[in-house]
mmCIF file of N, CA and C in Angstrom:
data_model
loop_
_atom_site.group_PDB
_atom_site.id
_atom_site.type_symbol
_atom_site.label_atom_id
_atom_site.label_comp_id
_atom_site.label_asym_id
_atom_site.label_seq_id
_atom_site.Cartn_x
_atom_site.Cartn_y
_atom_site.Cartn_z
ATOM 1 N N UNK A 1098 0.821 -1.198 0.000
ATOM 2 C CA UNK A 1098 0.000 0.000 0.000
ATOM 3 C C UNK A 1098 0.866 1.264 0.000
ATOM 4 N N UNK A 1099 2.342 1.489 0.610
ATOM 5 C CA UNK A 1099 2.750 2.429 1.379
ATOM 6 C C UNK A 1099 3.835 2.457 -0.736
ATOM 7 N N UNK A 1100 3.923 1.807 -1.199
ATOM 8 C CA UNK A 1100 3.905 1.865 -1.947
ATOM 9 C C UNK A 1100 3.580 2.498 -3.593
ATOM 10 N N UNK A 1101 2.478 1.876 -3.419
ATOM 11 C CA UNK A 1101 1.555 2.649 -4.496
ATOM 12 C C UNK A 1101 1.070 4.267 -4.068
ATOM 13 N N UNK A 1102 1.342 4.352 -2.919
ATOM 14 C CA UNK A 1102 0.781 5.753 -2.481
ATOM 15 C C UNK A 1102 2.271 6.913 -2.975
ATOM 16 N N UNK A 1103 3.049 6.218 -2.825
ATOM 17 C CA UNK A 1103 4.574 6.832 -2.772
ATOM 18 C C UNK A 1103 4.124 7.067 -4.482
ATOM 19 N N UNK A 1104 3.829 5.912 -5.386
ATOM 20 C CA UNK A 1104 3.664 5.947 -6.734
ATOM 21 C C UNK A 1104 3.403 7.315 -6.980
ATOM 22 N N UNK A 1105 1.799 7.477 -6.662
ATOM 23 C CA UNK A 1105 0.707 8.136 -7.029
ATOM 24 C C UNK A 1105 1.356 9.424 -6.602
ATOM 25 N N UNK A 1106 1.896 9.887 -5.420
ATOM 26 C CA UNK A 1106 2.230 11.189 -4.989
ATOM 27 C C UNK A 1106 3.623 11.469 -6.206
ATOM 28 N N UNK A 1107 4.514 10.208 -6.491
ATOM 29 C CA UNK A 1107 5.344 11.024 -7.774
ATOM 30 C C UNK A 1107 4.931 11.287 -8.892
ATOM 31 N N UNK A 1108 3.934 10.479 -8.922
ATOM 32 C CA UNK A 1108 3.334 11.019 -10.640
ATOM 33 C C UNK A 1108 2.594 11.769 -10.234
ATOM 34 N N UNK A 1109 1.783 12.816 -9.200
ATOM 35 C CA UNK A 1109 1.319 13.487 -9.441
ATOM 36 C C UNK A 1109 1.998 15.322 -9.003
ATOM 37 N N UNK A 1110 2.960 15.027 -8.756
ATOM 38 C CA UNK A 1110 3.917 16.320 -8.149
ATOM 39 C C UNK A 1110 4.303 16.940 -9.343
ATOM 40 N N UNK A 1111 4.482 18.004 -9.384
ATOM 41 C CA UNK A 1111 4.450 18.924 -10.323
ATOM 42 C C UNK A 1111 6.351 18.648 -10.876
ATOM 43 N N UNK A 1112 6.484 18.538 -11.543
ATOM 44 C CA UNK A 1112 8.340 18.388 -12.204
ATOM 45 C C UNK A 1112 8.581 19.732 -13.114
ATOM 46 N N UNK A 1113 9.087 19.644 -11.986
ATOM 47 C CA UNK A 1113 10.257 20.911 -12.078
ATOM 48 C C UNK A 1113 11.401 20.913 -12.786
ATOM 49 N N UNK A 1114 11.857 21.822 -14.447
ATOM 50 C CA UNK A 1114 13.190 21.258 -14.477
ATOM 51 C C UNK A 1114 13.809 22.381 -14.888
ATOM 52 N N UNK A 1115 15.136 22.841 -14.133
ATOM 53 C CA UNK A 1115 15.768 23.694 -14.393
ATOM 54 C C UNK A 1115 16.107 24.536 -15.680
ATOM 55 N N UNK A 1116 15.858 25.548 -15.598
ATOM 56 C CA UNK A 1116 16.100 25.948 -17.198
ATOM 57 C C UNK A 1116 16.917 26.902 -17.186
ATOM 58 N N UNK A 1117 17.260 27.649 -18.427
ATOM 59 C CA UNK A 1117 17.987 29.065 -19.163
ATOM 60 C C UNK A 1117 17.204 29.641 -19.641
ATOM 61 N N UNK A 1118 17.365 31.301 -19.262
ATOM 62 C CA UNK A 1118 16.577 32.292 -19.709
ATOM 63 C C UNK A 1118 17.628 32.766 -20.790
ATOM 64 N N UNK A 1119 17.455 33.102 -22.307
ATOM 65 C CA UNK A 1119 17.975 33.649 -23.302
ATOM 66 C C UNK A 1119 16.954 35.378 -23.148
ATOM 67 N N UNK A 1120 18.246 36.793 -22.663
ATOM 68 C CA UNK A 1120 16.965 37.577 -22.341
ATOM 69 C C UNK A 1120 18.046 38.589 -23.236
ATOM 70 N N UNK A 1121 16.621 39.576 -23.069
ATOM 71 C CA UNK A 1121 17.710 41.224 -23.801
ATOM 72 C C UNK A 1121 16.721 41.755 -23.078
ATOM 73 N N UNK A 1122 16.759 43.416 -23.353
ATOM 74 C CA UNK A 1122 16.333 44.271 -22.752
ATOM 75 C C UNK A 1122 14.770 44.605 -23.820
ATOM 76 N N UNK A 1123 14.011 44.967 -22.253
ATOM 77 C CA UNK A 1123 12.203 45.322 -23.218
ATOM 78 C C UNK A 1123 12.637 46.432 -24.342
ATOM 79 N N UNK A 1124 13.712 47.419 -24.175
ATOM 80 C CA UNK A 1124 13.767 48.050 -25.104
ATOM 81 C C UNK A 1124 14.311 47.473 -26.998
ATOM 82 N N UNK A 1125 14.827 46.467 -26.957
ATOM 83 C CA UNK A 1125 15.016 45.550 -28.013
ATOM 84 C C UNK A 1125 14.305 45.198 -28.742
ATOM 85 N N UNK A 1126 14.393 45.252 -29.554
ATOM 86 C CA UNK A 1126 13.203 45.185 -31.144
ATOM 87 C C UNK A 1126 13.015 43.349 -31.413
ATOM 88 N N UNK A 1127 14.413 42.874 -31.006
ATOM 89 C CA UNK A 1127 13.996 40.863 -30.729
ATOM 90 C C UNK A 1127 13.261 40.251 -29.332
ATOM 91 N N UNK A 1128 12.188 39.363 -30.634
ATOM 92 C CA UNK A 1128 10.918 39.494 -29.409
ATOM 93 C C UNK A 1128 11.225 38.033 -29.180
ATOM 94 N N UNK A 1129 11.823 36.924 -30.031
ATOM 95 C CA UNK A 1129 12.253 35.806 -30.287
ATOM 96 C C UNK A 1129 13.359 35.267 -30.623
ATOM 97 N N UNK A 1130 14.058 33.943 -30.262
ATOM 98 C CA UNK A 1130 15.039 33.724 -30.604
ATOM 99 C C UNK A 1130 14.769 32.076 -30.942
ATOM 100 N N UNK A 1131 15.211 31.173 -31.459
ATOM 101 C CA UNK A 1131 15.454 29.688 -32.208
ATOM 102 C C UNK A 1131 16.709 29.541 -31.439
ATOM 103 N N UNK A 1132 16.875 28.256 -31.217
ATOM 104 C CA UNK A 1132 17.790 27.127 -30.265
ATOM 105 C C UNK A 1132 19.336 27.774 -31.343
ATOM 106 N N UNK A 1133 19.133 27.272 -32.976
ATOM 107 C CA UNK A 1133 19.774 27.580 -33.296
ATOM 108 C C UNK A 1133 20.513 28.839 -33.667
ATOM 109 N N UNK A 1134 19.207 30.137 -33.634
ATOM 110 C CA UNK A 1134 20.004 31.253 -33.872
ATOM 111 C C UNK A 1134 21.102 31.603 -33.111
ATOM 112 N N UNK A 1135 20.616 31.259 -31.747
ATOM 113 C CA UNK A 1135 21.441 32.071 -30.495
ATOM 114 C C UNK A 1135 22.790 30.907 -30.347
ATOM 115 N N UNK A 1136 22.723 29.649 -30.909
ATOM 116 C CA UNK A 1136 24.022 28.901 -30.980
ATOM 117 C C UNK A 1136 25.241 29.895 -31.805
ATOM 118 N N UNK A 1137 24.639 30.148 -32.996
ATOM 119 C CA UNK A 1137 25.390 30.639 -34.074
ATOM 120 C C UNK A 1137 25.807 32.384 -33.201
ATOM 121 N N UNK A 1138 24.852 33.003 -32.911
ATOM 122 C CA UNK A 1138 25.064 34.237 -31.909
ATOM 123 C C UNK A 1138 26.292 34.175 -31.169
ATOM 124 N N UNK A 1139 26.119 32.951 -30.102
ATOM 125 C CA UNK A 1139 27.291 32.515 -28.981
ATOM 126 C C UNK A 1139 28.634 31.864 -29.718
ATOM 127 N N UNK A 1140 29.022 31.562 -31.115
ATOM 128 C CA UNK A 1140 29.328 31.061 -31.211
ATOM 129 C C UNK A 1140 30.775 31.738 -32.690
ATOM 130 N N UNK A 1141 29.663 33.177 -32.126
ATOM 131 C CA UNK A 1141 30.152 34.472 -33.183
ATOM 132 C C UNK A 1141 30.019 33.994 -34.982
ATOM 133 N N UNK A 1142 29.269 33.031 -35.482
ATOM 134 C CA UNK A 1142 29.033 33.192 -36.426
ATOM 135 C C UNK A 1142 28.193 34.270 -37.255
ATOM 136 N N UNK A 1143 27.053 34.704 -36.348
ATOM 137 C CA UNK A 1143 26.571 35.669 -36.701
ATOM 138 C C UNK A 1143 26.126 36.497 -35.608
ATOM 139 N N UNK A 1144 26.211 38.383 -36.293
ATOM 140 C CA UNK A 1144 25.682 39.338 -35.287
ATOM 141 C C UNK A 1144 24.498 40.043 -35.673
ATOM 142 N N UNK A 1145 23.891 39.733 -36.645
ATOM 143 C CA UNK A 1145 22.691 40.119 -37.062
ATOM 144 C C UNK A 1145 21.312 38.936 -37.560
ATOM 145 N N UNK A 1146 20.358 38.996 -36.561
ATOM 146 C CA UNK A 1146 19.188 37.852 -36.733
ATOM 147 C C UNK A 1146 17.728 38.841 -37.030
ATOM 148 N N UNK A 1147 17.683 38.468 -38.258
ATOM 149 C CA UNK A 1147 16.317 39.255 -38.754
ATOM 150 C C UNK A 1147 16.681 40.665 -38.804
ATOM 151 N N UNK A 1148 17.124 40.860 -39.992
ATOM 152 C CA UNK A 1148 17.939 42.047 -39.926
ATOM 153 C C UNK A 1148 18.391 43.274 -38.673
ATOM 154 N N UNK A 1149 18.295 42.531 -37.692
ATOM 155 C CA UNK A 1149 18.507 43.400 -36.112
ATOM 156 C C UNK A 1149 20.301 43.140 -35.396
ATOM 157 N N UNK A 1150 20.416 44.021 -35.300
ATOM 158 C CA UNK A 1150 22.132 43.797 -35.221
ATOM 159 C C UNK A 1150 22.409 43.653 -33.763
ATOM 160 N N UNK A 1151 23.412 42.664 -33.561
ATOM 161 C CA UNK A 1151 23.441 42.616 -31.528
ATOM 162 C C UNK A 1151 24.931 43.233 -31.746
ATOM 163 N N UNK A 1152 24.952 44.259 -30.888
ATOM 164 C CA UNK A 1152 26.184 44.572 -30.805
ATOM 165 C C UNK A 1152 27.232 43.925 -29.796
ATOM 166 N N UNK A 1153 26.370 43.417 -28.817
ATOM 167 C CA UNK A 1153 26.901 42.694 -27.447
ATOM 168 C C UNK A 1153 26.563 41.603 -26.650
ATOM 169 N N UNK A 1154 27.267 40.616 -26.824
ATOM 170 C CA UNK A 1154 26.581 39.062 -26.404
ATOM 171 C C UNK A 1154 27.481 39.146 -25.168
ATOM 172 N N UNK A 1155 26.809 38.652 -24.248
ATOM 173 C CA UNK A 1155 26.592 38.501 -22.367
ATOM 174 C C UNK A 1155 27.169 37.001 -22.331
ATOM 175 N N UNK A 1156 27.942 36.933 -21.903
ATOM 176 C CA UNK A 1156 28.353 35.630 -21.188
ATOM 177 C C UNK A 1156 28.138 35.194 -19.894
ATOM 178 N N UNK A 1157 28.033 33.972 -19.067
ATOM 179 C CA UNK A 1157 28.256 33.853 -17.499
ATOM 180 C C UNK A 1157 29.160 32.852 -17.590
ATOM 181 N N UNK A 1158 29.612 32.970 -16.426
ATOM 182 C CA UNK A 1158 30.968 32.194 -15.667
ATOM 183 C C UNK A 1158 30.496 30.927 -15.027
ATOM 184 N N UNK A 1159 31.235 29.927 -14.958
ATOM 185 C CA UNK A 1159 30.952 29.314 -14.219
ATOM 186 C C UNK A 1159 29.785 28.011 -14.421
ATOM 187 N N UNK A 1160 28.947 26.947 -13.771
ATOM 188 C CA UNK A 1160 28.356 26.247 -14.246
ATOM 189 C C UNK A 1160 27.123 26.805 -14.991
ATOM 190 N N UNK A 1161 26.811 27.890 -14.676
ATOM 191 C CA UNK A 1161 25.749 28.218 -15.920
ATOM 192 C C UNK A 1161 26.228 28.126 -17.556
ATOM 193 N N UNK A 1162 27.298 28.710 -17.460
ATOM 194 C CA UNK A 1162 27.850 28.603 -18.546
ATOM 195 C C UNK A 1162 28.035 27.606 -19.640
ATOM 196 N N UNK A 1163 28.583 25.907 -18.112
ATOM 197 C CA UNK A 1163 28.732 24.757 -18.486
ATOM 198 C C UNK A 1163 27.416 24.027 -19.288
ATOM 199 N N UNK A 1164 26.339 24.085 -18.636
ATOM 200 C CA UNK A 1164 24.603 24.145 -18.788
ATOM 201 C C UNK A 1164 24.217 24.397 -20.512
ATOM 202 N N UNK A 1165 24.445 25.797 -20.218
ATOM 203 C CA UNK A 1165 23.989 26.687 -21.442
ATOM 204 C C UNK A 1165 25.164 25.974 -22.863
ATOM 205 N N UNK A 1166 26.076 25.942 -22.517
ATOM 206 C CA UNK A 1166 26.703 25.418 -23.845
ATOM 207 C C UNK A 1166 26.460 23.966 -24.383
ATOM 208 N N UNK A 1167 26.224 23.245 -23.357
ATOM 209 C CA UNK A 1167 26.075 22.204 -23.464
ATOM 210 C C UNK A 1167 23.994 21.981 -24.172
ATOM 211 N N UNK A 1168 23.553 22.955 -23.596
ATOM 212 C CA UNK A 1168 22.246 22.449 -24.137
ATOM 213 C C UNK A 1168 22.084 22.814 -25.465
ATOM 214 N N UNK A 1169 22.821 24.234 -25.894
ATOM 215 C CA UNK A 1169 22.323 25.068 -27.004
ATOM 216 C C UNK A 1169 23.456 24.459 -28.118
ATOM 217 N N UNK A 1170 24.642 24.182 -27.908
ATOM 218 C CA UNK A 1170 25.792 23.965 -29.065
ATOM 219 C C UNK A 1170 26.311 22.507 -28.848
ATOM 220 N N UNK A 1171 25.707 21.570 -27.653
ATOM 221 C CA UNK A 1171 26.101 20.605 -27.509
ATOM 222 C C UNK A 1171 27.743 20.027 -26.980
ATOM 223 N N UNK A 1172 27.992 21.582 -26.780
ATOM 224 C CA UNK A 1172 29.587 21.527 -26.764
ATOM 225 C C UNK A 1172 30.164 21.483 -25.340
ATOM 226 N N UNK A 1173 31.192 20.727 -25.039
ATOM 227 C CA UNK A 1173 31.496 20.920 -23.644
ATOM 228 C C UNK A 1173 32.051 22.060 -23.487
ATOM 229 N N UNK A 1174 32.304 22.552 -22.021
ATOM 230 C CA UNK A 1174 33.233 23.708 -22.024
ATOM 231 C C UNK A 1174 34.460 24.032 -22.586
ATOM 232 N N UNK A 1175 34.998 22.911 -22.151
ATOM 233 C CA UNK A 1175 36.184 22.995 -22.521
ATOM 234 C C UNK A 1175 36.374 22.886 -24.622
ATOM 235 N N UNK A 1176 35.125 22.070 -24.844
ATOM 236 C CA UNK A 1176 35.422 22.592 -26.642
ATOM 237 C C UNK A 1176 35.182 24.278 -26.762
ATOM 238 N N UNK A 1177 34.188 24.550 -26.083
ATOM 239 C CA UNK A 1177 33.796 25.885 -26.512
ATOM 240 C C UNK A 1177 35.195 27.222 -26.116
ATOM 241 N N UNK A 1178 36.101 26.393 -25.143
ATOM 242 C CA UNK A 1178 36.866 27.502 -24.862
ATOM 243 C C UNK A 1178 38.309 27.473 -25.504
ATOM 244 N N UNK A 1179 38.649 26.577 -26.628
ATOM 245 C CA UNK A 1179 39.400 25.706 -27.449
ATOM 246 C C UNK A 1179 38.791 26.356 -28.749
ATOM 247 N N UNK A 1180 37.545 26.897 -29.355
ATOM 248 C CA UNK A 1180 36.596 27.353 -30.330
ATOM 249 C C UNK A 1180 37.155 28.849 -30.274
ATOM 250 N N UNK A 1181 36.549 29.321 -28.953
ATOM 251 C CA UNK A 1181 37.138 30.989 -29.411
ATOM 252 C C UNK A 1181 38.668 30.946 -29.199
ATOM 253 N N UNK A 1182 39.118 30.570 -28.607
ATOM 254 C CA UNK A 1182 41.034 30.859 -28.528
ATOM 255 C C UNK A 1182 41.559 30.697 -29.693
ATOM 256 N N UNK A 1183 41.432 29.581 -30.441
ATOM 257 C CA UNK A 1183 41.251 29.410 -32.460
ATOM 258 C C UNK A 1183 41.040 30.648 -32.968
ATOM 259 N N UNK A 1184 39.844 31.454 -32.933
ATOM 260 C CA UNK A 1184 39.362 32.656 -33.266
ATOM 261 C C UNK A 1184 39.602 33.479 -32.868
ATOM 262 N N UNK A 1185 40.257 33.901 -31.685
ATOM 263 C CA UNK A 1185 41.169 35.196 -30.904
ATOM 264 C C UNK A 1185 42.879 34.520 -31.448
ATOM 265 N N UNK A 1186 43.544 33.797 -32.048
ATOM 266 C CA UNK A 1186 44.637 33.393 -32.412
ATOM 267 C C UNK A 1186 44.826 34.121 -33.597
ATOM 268 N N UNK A 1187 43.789 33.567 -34.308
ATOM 269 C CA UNK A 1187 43.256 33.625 -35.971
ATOM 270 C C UNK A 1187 43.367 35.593 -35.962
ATOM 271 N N UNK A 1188 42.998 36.070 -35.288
ATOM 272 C CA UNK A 1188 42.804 37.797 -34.775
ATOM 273 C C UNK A 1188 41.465 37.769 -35.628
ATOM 274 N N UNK A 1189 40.604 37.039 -35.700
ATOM 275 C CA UNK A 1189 39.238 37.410 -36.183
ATOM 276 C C UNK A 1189 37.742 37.750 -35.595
ATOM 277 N N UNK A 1190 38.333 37.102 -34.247
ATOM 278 C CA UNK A 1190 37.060 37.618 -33.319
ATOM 279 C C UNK A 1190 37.385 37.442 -31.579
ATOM 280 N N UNK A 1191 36.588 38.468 -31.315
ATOM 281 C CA UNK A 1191 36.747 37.855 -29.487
ATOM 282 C C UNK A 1191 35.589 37.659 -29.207
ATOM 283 N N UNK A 1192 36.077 36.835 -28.205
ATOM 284 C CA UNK A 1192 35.126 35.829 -26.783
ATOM 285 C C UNK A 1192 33.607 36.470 -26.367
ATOM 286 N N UNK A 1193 32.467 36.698 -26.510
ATOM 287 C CA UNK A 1193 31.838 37.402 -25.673
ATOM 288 C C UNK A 1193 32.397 37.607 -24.079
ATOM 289 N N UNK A 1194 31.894 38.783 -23.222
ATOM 290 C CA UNK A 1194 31.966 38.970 -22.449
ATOM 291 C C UNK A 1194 31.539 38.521 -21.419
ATOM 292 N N UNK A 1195 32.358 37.606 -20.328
ATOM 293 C CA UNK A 1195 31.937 37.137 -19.223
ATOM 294 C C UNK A 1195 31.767 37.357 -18.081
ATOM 295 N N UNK A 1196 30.277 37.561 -17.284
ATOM 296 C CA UNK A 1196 29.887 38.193 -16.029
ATOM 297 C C UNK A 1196 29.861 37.101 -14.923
ATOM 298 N N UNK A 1197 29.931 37.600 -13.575
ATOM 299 C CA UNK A 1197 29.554 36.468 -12.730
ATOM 300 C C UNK A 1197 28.182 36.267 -12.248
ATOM 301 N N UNK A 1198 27.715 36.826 -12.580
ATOM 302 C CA UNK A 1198 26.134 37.105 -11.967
ATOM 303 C C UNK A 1198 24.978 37.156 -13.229
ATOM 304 N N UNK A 1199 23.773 36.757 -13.024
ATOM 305 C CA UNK A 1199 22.626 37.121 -13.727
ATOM 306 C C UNK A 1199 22.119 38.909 -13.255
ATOM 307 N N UNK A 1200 22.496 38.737 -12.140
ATOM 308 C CA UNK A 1200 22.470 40.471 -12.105
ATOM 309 C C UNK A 1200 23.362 41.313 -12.827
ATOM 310 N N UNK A 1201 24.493 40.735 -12.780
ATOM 311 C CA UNK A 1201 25.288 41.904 -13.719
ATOM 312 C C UNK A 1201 24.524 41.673 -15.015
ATOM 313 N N UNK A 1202 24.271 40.484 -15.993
ATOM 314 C CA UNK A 1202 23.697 40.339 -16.628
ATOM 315 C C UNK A 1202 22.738 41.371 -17.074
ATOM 316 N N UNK A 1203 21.523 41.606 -16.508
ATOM 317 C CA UNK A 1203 20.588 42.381 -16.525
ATOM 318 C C UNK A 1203 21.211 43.815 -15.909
ATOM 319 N N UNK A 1204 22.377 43.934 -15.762
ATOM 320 C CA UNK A 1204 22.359 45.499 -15.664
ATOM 321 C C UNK A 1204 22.824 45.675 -17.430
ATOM 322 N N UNK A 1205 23.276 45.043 -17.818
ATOM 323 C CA UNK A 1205 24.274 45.098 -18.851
ATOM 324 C C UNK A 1205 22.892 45.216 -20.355
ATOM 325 N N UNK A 1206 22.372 44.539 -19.900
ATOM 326 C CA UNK A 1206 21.131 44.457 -20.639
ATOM 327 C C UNK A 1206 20.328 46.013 -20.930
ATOM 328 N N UNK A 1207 20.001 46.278 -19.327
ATOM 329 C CA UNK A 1207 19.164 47.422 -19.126
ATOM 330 C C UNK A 1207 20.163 48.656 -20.034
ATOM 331 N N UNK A 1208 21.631 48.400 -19.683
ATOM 332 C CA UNK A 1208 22.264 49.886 -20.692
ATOM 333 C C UNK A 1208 22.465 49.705 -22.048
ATOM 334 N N UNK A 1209 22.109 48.192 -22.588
ATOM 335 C CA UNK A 1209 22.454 48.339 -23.907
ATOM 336 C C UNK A 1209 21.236 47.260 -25.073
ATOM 337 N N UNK A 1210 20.330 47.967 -25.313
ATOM 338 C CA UNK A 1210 19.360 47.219 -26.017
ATOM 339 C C UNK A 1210 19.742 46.775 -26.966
ATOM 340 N N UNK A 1211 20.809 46.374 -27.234
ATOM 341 C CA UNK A 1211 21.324 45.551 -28.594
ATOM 342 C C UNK A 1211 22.067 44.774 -28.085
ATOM 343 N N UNK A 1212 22.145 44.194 -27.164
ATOM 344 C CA UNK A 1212 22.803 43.397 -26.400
ATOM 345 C C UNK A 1212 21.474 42.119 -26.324
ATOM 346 N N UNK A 1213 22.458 40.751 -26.082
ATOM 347 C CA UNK A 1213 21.760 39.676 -25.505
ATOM 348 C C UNK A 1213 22.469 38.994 -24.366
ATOM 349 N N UNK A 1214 21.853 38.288 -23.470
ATOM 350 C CA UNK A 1214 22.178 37.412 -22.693
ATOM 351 C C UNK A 1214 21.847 36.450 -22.008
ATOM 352 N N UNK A 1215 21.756 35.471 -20.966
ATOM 353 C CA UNK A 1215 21.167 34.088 -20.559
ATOM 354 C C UNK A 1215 21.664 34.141 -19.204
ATOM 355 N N UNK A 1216 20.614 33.811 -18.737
ATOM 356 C CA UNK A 1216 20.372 33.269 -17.054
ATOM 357 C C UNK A 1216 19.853 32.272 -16.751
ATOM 358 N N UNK A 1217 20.176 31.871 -15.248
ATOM 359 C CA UNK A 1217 19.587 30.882 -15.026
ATOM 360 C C UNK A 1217 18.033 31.679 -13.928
ATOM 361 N N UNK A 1218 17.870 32.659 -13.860
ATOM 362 C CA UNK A 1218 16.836 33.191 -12.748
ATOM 363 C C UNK A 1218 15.894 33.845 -14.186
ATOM 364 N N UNK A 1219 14.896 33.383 -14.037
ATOM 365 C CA UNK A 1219 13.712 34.239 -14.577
ATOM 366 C C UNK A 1219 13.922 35.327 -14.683
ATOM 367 N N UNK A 1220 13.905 36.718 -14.952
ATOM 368 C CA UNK A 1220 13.777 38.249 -14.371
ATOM 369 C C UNK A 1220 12.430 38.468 -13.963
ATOM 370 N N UNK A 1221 12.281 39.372 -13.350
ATOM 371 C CA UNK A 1221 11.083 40.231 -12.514
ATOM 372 C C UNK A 1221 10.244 40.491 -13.553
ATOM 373 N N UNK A 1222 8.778 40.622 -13.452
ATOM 374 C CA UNK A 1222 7.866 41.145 -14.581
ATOM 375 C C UNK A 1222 8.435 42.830 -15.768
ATOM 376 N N UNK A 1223 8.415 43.235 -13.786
ATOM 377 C CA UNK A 1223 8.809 44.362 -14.207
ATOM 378 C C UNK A 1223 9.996 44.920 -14.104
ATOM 379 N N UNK A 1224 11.263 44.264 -14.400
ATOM 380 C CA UNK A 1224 12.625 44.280 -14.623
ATOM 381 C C UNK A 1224 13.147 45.135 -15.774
ATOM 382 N N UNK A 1225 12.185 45.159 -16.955
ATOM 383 C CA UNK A 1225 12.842 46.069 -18.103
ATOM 384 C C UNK A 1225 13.559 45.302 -19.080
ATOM 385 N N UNK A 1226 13.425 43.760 -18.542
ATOM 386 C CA UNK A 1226 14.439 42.818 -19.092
ATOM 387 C C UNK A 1226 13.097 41.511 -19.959
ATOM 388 N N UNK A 1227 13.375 41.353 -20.864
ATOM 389 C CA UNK A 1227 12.121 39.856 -21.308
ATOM 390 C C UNK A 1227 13.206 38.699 -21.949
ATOM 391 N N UNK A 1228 11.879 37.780 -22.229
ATOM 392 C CA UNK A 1228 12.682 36.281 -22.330
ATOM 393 C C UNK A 1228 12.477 36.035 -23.388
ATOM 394 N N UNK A 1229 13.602 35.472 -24.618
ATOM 395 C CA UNK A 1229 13.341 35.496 -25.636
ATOM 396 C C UNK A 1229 13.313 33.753 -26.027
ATOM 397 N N UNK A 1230 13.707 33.252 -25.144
ATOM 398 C CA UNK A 1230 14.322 31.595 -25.558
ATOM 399 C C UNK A 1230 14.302 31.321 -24.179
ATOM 400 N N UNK A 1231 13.450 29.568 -23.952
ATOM 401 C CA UNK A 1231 13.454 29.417 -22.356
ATOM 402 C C UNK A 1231 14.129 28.362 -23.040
ATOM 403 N N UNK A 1232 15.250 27.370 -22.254
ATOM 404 C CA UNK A 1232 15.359 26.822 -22.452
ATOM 405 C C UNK A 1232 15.370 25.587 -21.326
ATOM 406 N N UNK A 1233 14.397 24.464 -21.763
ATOM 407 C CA UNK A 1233 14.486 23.292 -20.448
ATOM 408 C C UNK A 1233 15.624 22.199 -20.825
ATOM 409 N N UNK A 1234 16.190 21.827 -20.091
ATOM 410 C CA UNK A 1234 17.393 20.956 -19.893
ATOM 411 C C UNK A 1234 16.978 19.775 -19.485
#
């Protein structure tokens, strides 16, 4: 009995699964983003999606980072940090910029509406900040 009750209470509990917020600022003209655009974004292949130009891609440090690369480019960290050093060698491109915080994040956001970036915290309704790509893991 003590059993089937254990069953019934896991299948009926709500599952929860950690995700990534892909965000920019409400002032930003991108209302949407595709798994793949924002790979190619992070990945500096391209800086313009739907003719809208990002001038500034947001990085985080640390296991978010590990998360996010791994869900969106499939890539471990360590390929992805082997990817841009190739491309900062090459002198053809640099690294996006890496923050430690989802708050710095969203400050970085709030001063530059052509900017994108990814968290792991939702933002506030009324943050100034929206979600363009959720991503579940």
């Amino acid at each position: 009995m003590r059993t089937y009750l254990s069953l019934l209470l896991l299948l009926f509990t709500p599952y929860s699964v950690a995700g990534l917020f892909v965000v920019v600022s409400e002032q930003s003209q991108i209302n949407r983003f595709e798994v793949d655009d924002i790979a190619d974004v992070y990945l500096g292949r391209t800086k313009v999606l739907d003719s809208l130009y990002i001038n500034q891609v947001i990085d985080r440090k640390g296991e978010v980072r590990r998360r996010f690369f791994m869900s969106v480019t499939q890539m471990r960290e360590s390929q992805v940090n082997a990817y841009w050093a190739k491309l900062k060698f090459s002198g053809s491109m640099r690294a996006p910029e890496q923050v430690e915080s989802d708050s710095r994040v969203f400050e970085k956001l709030l001063a530059n509406p052509q900017a994108v970036g990814y968290t792991a915290e939702r933002p506030a309704i009324d943050s100034g900040i929206k979600v363009v790509l959720e991503i579940n893991e």
